mmCIF file of C-alpha atoms and ligand atoms in Angstrom:
data_model
loop_
_atom_site.group_PDB
_atom_site.id
_atom_site.type_symbol
_atom_site.label_atom_id
_atom_site.label_comp_id
_atom_site.label_asym_id
_atom_site.label_seq_id
_atom_site.Cartn_x
_atom_site.Cartn_y
_atom_site.Cartn_z
ATOM 1 C CA MET I 1321 -23.907 -12.848 7.314
ATOM 2 C CA ASP I 1322 -24.149 -15.110 3.901
ATOM 3 C CA PHE I 1323 -21.105 -13.853 1.765
ATOM 4 C CA SER I 1324 -23.690 -12.900 -1.027
ATOM 5 C CA GLU I 1325 -25.588 -11.027 0.976
ATOM 6 C CA VAL I 1326 -22.959 -8.878 2.080
ATOM 7 C CA ILE I 1327 -21.778 -7.845 -1.256
ATOM 8 C CA LYS I 1328 -25.029 -7.292 -2.871
ATOM 9 C CA ASN I 1329 -26.762 -5.646 0.210
ATOM 10 C CA ARG I 1330 -23.638 -3.332 1.390
ATOM 11 C CA TYR I 1331 -24.724 0.327 0.084
ATOM 12 C CA SER I 1332 -22.674 3.702 0.638
ATOM 13 C CA CYS I 1333 -24.409 5.337 3.634
ATOM 14 C CA LYS I 1334 -25.049 8.836 3.425
ATOM 15 C CA LYS I 1335 -26.534 9.951 6.995
ATOM 16 C CA PHE I 1336 -25.509 8.246 9.961
ATOM 17 C CA SER I 1337 -27.084 8.107 13.470
ATOM 18 C CA ASP I 1338 -25.143 8.900 16.825
ATOM 19 C CA VAL I 1339 -25.343 5.354 17.678
ATOM 20 C CA GLU I 1340 -21.382 4.188 18.550
ATOM 21 C CA VAL I 1341 -19.425 1.820 16.974
ATOM 22 C CA LYS I 1342 -18.863 -0.757 19.440
ATOM 23 C CA LYS I 1343 -14.946 -1.639 20.102
ATOM 24 C CA GLU I 1344 -15.629 -5.296 19.474
ATOM 25 C CA LYS I 1345 -17.140 -4.518 16.152
ATOM 26 C CA LEU I 1346 -14.484 -1.872 15.237
ATOM 27 C CA ASP I 1347 -12.014 -4.574 15.960
ATOM 28 C CA LYS I 1348 -13.448 -7.282 13.994
ATOM 29 C CA ILE I 1349 -13.254 -4.868 11.047
ATOM 30 C CA LEU I 1350 -9.506 -3.828 11.857
ATOM 31 C CA GLU I 1351 -8.700 -7.278 11.884
ATOM 32 C CA ALA I 1352 -10.511 -7.850 8.137
ATOM 33 C CA GLY I 1353 -7.829 -5.211 6.885
ATOM 34 C CA ARG I 1354 -5.120 -6.936 8.699
ATOM 35 C CA VAL I 1355 -5.284 -10.404 6.983
ATOM 36 C CA ALA I 1356 -5.917 -8.993 3.429
ATOM 37 C CA PRO I 1357 -3.267 -9.799 0.945
ATOM 38 C CA THR I 1358 -0.798 -7.299 -0.190
ATOM 39 C CA ALA I 1359 1.935 -7.642 -2.932
ATOM 40 C CA LYS I 1360 4.988 -9.547 -1.517
ATOM 41 C CA ASN I 1361 3.102 -9.636 1.467
ATOM 42 C CA LEU I 1362 4.456 -5.689 2.379
ATOM 43 C CA GLN I 1363 1.833 -4.849 4.501
ATOM 44 C CA GLU I 1364 2.542 -1.359 3.888
ATOM 45 C CA GLN I 1365 -0.825 -0.087 4.803
ATOM 46 C CA HIS I 1366 -1.330 2.222 8.149
ATOM 47 C CA ILE I 1367 -5.135 3.012 9.272
ATOM 48 C CA TYR I 1368 -5.967 5.788 11.466
ATOM 49 C CA VAL I 1369 -9.079 5.373 13.721
ATOM 50 C CA VAL I 1370 -10.438 8.646 13.974
ATOM 51 C CA GLN I 1371 -13.126 9.139 16.610
ATOM 52 C CA SER I 1372 -11.737 12.139 18.630
ATOM 53 C CA GLU I 1373 -13.701 15.554 18.456
ATOM 54 C CA LYS I 1374 -10.677 16.970 17.349
ATOM 55 C CA GLY I 1375 -9.968 14.287 14.621
ATOM 56 C CA LEU I 1376 -13.722 14.357 13.351
ATOM 57 C CA GLU I 1377 -12.996 18.019 13.342
ATOM 58 C CA ALA I 1378 -10.152 17.756 10.885
ATOM 59 C CA ILE I 1379 -12.088 15.248 8.758
ATOM 60 C CA ASP I 1380 -14.885 17.687 8.730
ATOM 61 C CA LYS I 1381 -12.573 20.552 7.468
ATOM 62 C CA ALA I 1382 -11.188 18.217 4.616
ATOM 63 C CA THR I 1383 -14.764 16.578 3.517
ATOM 64 C CA PRO I 1384 -18.182 17.198 3.271
ATOM 65 C CA CYS I 1385 -18.593 13.381 3.240
ATOM 66 C CA ARG I 1386 -18.180 12.575 6.905
ATOM 67 C CA TYR I 1387 -22.097 12.418 6.937
ATOM 68 C CA GLN I 1388 -22.025 12.718 10.717
ATOM 69 C CA ALA I 1389 -20.304 8.866 10.991
ATOM 70 C CA PRO I 1390 -18.949 8.660 14.481
ATOM 71 C CA VAL I 1391 -15.893 6.665 13.552
ATOM 72 C CA VAL I 1392 -14.002 7.412 10.132
ATOM 73 C CA LEU I 1393 -10.669 5.266 9.322
ATOM 74 C CA VAL I 1394 -8.096 6.928 7.388
ATOM 75 C CA VAL I 1395 -6.601 4.187 5.192
ATOM 76 C CA ALA I 1396 -2.793 5.103 4.592
ATOM 77 C CA TYR I 1397 0.243 3.370 2.909
ATOM 78 C CA ASN I 1398 3.961 3.734 3.219
ATOM 79 C CA LYS I 1399 4.813 4.788 -0.284
ATOM 80 C CA ASN I 1400 8.385 3.879 0.508
ATOM 81 C CA ASN I 1401 7.441 0.186 1.080
ATOM 82 C CA VAL I 1402 5.310 -0.683 -2.137
ATOM 83 C CA PHE I 1403 6.358 -3.014 -4.819
ATOM 84 C CA THR I 1404 7.414 -1.612 -8.288
ATOM 85 C CA TYR I 1405 5.813 -3.771 -10.681
ATOM 86 C CA PRO I 1406 8.007 -4.541 -14.107
ATOM 87 C CA GLY I 1407 8.367 -1.730 -16.455
ATOM 88 C CA GLY I 1408 8.658 0.636 -13.257
ATOM 89 C CA LYS I 1409 5.417 2.833 -14.460
ATOM 90 C CA ARG I 1410 3.186 1.482 -11.303
ATOM 91 C CA ASP I 1411 3.187 0.202 -7.791
ATOM 92 C CA SER I 1412 1.316 -1.716 -5.111
ATOM 93 C CA GLY I 1413 0.353 1.029 -3.068
ATOM 94 C CA ILE I 1414 -2.777 1.815 -4.167
ATOM 95 C CA GLU I 1415 -3.639 -1.471 -5.060
ATOM 96 C CA ASP I 1416 -2.776 -2.980 -1.645
ATOM 97 C CA ALA I 1417 -4.436 -0.126 0.374
ATOM 98 C CA SER I 1418 -7.670 -0.457 -1.793
ATOM 99 C CA ILE I 1419 -7.760 -4.442 -0.937
ATOM 100 C CA VAL I 1420 -6.972 -3.666 2.934
ATOM 101 C CA ALA I 1421 -9.934 -0.924 2.733
ATOM 102 C CA THR I 1422 -12.344 -3.207 0.858
ATOM 103 C CA HIS I 1423 -12.014 -5.986 3.341
ATOM 104 C CA MET I 1424 -12.759 -3.530 6.098
ATOM 105 C CA MET I 1425 -16.210 -2.459 4.118
ATOM 106 C CA LEU I 1426 -17.313 -5.313 3.458
ATOM 107 C CA ALA I 1427 -16.325 -6.778 7.274
ATOM 108 C CA ALA I 1428 -18.071 -3.660 8.483
ATOM 109 C CA TYR I 1429 -21.431 -4.672 6.538
ATOM 110 C CA ASN I 1430 -21.030 -8.168 7.919
ATOM 111 C CA GLU I 1431 -20.794 -6.590 11.514
ATOM 112 C CA GLY I 1432 -24.094 -4.569 10.887
ATOM 113 C CA ILE I 1433 -21.907 -1.436 10.527
ATOM 114 C CA ASP I 1434 -22.952 1.026 7.723
ATOM 115 C CA SER I 1435 -19.944 2.220 5.693
ATOM 116 C CA CYS I 1436 -19.394 5.140 2.900
ATOM 117 C CA TRP I 1437 -16.051 5.167 0.844
ATOM 118 C CA ILE I 1438 -14.707 8.735 0.557
ATOM 119 C CA ASN I 1439 -12.183 10.046 -1.826
ATOM 120 C CA PHE I 1440 -13.495 13.486 -1.806
ATOM 121 C CA PHE I 1441 -10.837 15.472 -0.420
ATOM 122 C CA ASN I 1442 -7.390 16.698 -0.803
ATOM 123 C CA PRO I 1443 -4.705 13.803 0.357
ATOM 124 C CA ASP I 1444 -1.750 15.793 0.937
ATOM 125 C CA GLU I 1445 -3.974 18.545 3.008
ATOM 126 C CA LEU I 1446 -5.353 16.272 5.352
ATOM 127 C CA ALA I 1447 -2.016 14.073 5.662
ATOM 128 C CA LYS I 1448 -0.655 17.609 6.901
ATOM 129 C CA ALA I 1449 -3.758 18.143 9.218
ATOM 130 C CA LEU I 1450 -3.489 15.050 11.241
ATOM 131 C CA GLY I 1451 0.383 15.174 11.109
ATOM 132 C CA LEU I 1452 1.245 11.950 9.183
ATOM 133 C CA PRO I 1453 4.673 10.933 8.544
ATOM 134 C CA GLU I 1454 5.956 12.471 5.038
ATOM 135 C CA GLU I 1455 6.383 8.674 3.803
ATOM 136 C CA GLU I 1456 2.460 8.027 4.431
ATOM 137 C CA GLU I 1457 -0.118 8.337 1.757
ATOM 138 C CA ILE I 1458 -3.623 8.640 2.313
ATOM 139 C CA LEU I 1459 -5.721 6.769 -0.155
ATOM 140 C CA MET I 1460 -8.996 6.605 1.183
ATOM 141 C CA LEU I 1461 -11.488 7.642 4.204
ATOM 142 C CA LEU I 1462 -13.993 4.946 5.240
ATOM 143 C CA ASP I 1463 -17.097 6.243 7.573
ATOM 144 C CA LEU I 1464 -18.393 3.965 9.814
ATOM 145 C CA GLY I 1465 -21.349 4.019 12.100
ATOM 146 C CA ILE I 1466 -25.335 2.777 11.861
ATOM 147 C CA ALA I 1467 -27.471 4.406 9.388
ATOM 148 C CA ALA I 1468 -30.168 7.114 10.570
ATOM 149 C CA ASP I 1469 -33.766 6.182 10.686
ATOM 150 C CA GLY I 1470 -35.014 6.414 7.307
ATOM 151 C CA THR I 1471 -31.911 6.428 5.317
ATOM 152 C CA GLY I 1472 -30.891 3.587 3.455
ATOM 153 C CA ALA I 1473 -29.405 3.067 -0.250
ATOM 154 C CA LEU I 1474 -29.712 5.506 -3.035
ATOM 155 C CA PRO I 1475 -31.229 4.714 -6.284
ATOM 156 C CA ASN I 1476 -28.060 3.952 -7.930
ATOM 157 C CA HIS I 1477 -26.967 1.116 -5.733
ATOM 158 C CA ASN I 1478 -28.859 -1.026 -8.014
ATOM 159 C CA SER I 1479 -28.083 0.378 -11.112
ATOM 160 C CA ARG I 1480 -25.176 -1.837 -12.468
ATOM 161 C CA LYS I 1481 -24.138 -2.573 -15.914
ATOM 162 C CA GLU I 1482 -24.838 -5.953 -17.019
ATOM 163 C CA LEU I 1483 -22.337 -8.585 -17.040
ATOM 164 C CA THR I 1484 -22.487 -8.782 -20.753
ATOM 165 C CA GLU I 1485 -21.173 -5.154 -21.033
ATOM 166 C CA THR I 1486 -17.942 -5.566 -18.857
ATOM 167 C CA ILE I 1487 -16.991 -9.014 -19.263
ATOM 168 C CA SER I 1488 -15.378 -10.664 -22.343
ATOM 169 C CA TYR I 1489 -14.316 -14.312 -22.672
ATOM 170 C CA MET I 1490 -11.371 -14.890 -24.983
HETATM 171 C C1 FMN G 1426 -13.356 5.080 -5.058
HETATM 172 C C2 FMN G 1426 -14.555 5.448 -4.469
HETATM 173 C C3 FMN G 1426 -14.608 6.752 -4.247
HETATM 174 C C4 FMN G 1426 -15.850 7.196 -3.574
HETATM 175 N N1 FMN G 1426 -15.944 8.573 -3.139
HETATM 176 C C5 FMN G 1426 -17.154 9.041 -2.659
HETATM 177 C C6 FMN G 1426 -17.094 10.649 -1.974
HETATM 178 O O1 FMN G 1426 -16.006 11.238 -1.591
HETATM 179 N N2 FMN G 1426 -18.251 10.525 -1.411
HETATM 180 C C7 FMN G 1426 -19.395 9.977 -1.437
HETATM 181 O O2 FMN G 1426 -20.467 10.357 -0.819
HETATM 182 N N3 FMN G 1426 -19.205 8.654 -2.088
HETATM 183 C C8 FMN G 1426 -18.566 8.190 -2.302
HETATM 184 N N4 FMN G 1426 -18.112 6.740 -2.872
HETATM 185 C C9 FMN G 1426 -19.267 6.162 -2.879
HETATM 186 C C10 FMN G 1426 -20.297 5.953 -4.162
HETATM 187 O O3 FMN G 1426 -20.515 7.230 -4.639
HETATM 188 C C11 FMN G 1426 -21.294 4.647 -4.234
HETATM 189 O O4 FMN G 1426 -20.335 3.299 -4.035
HETATM 190 C C12 FMN G 1426 -21.700 4.326 -5.562
HETATM 191 O O5 FMN G 1426 -22.243 5.380 -6.281
HETATM 192 C C13 FMN G 1426 -22.643 3.272 -5.669
HETATM 193 O O6 FMN G 1426 -23.586 3.585 -4.794
HETATM 194 P P1 FMN G 1426 -23.492 2.120 -3.540
HETATM 195 O O7 FMN G 1426 -22.044 2.178 -2.768
HETATM 196 O O8 FMN G 1426 -24.473 2.265 -2.595
HETATM 197 O O9 FMN G 1426 -23.617 0.828 -4.399
HETATM 198 C C14 FMN G 1426 -16.944 7.013 -3.411
HETATM 199 C C15 FMN G 1426 -16.973 4.945 -3.885
HETATM 200 C C16 FMN G 1426 -15.862 4.921 -4.366
HETATM 201 C C17 FMN G 1426 -15.448 3.354 -4.693
#
């Protein structure tokens, strides 16, 4: 798919069908995350592919936002392997994991797989429920699947500020 089509047409899917995500498509999505840039090339991300009944049950306990997606990627990062920026206030963990997640979200659409970025959950509680190692922080969940018949983008998908509102030239 043309890149500009991918970034314009991707939308947050809020109702998935029970059609499976084929392994070759899932592999391409995961590969897009693998090649994402990270600060100092630290690659501190860890992606959990949740598709078992038990795993999806844990997701459903943590959030109402799975929307019946058959696959959920849990995007985490190792908080002990991040780059701390000059000034010491911030580090690369959230940014690096966000870039990985964005690569995968866009790659999914390119593969004909719908998605939704989810942050409406308690990351510490979910990490505990999934048994993640203590050093890993969960950044977000990426629902993956095929939209249910008759569903599509919400009206706010086409409601974006004009460039003049968010860009300044200096
Ligand atoms: C950081 C982030 C967190 C989000 N969290 C949720 C969420 O928890 N539940 C949900 O249904 N949608 C969530 N979304 C989807 C947004 O609501 C959606 O991207 C936005 O309304 C624009 O719609 P569009 O993605 O269809 O263009 C999230 C999106 C982002 C970028």
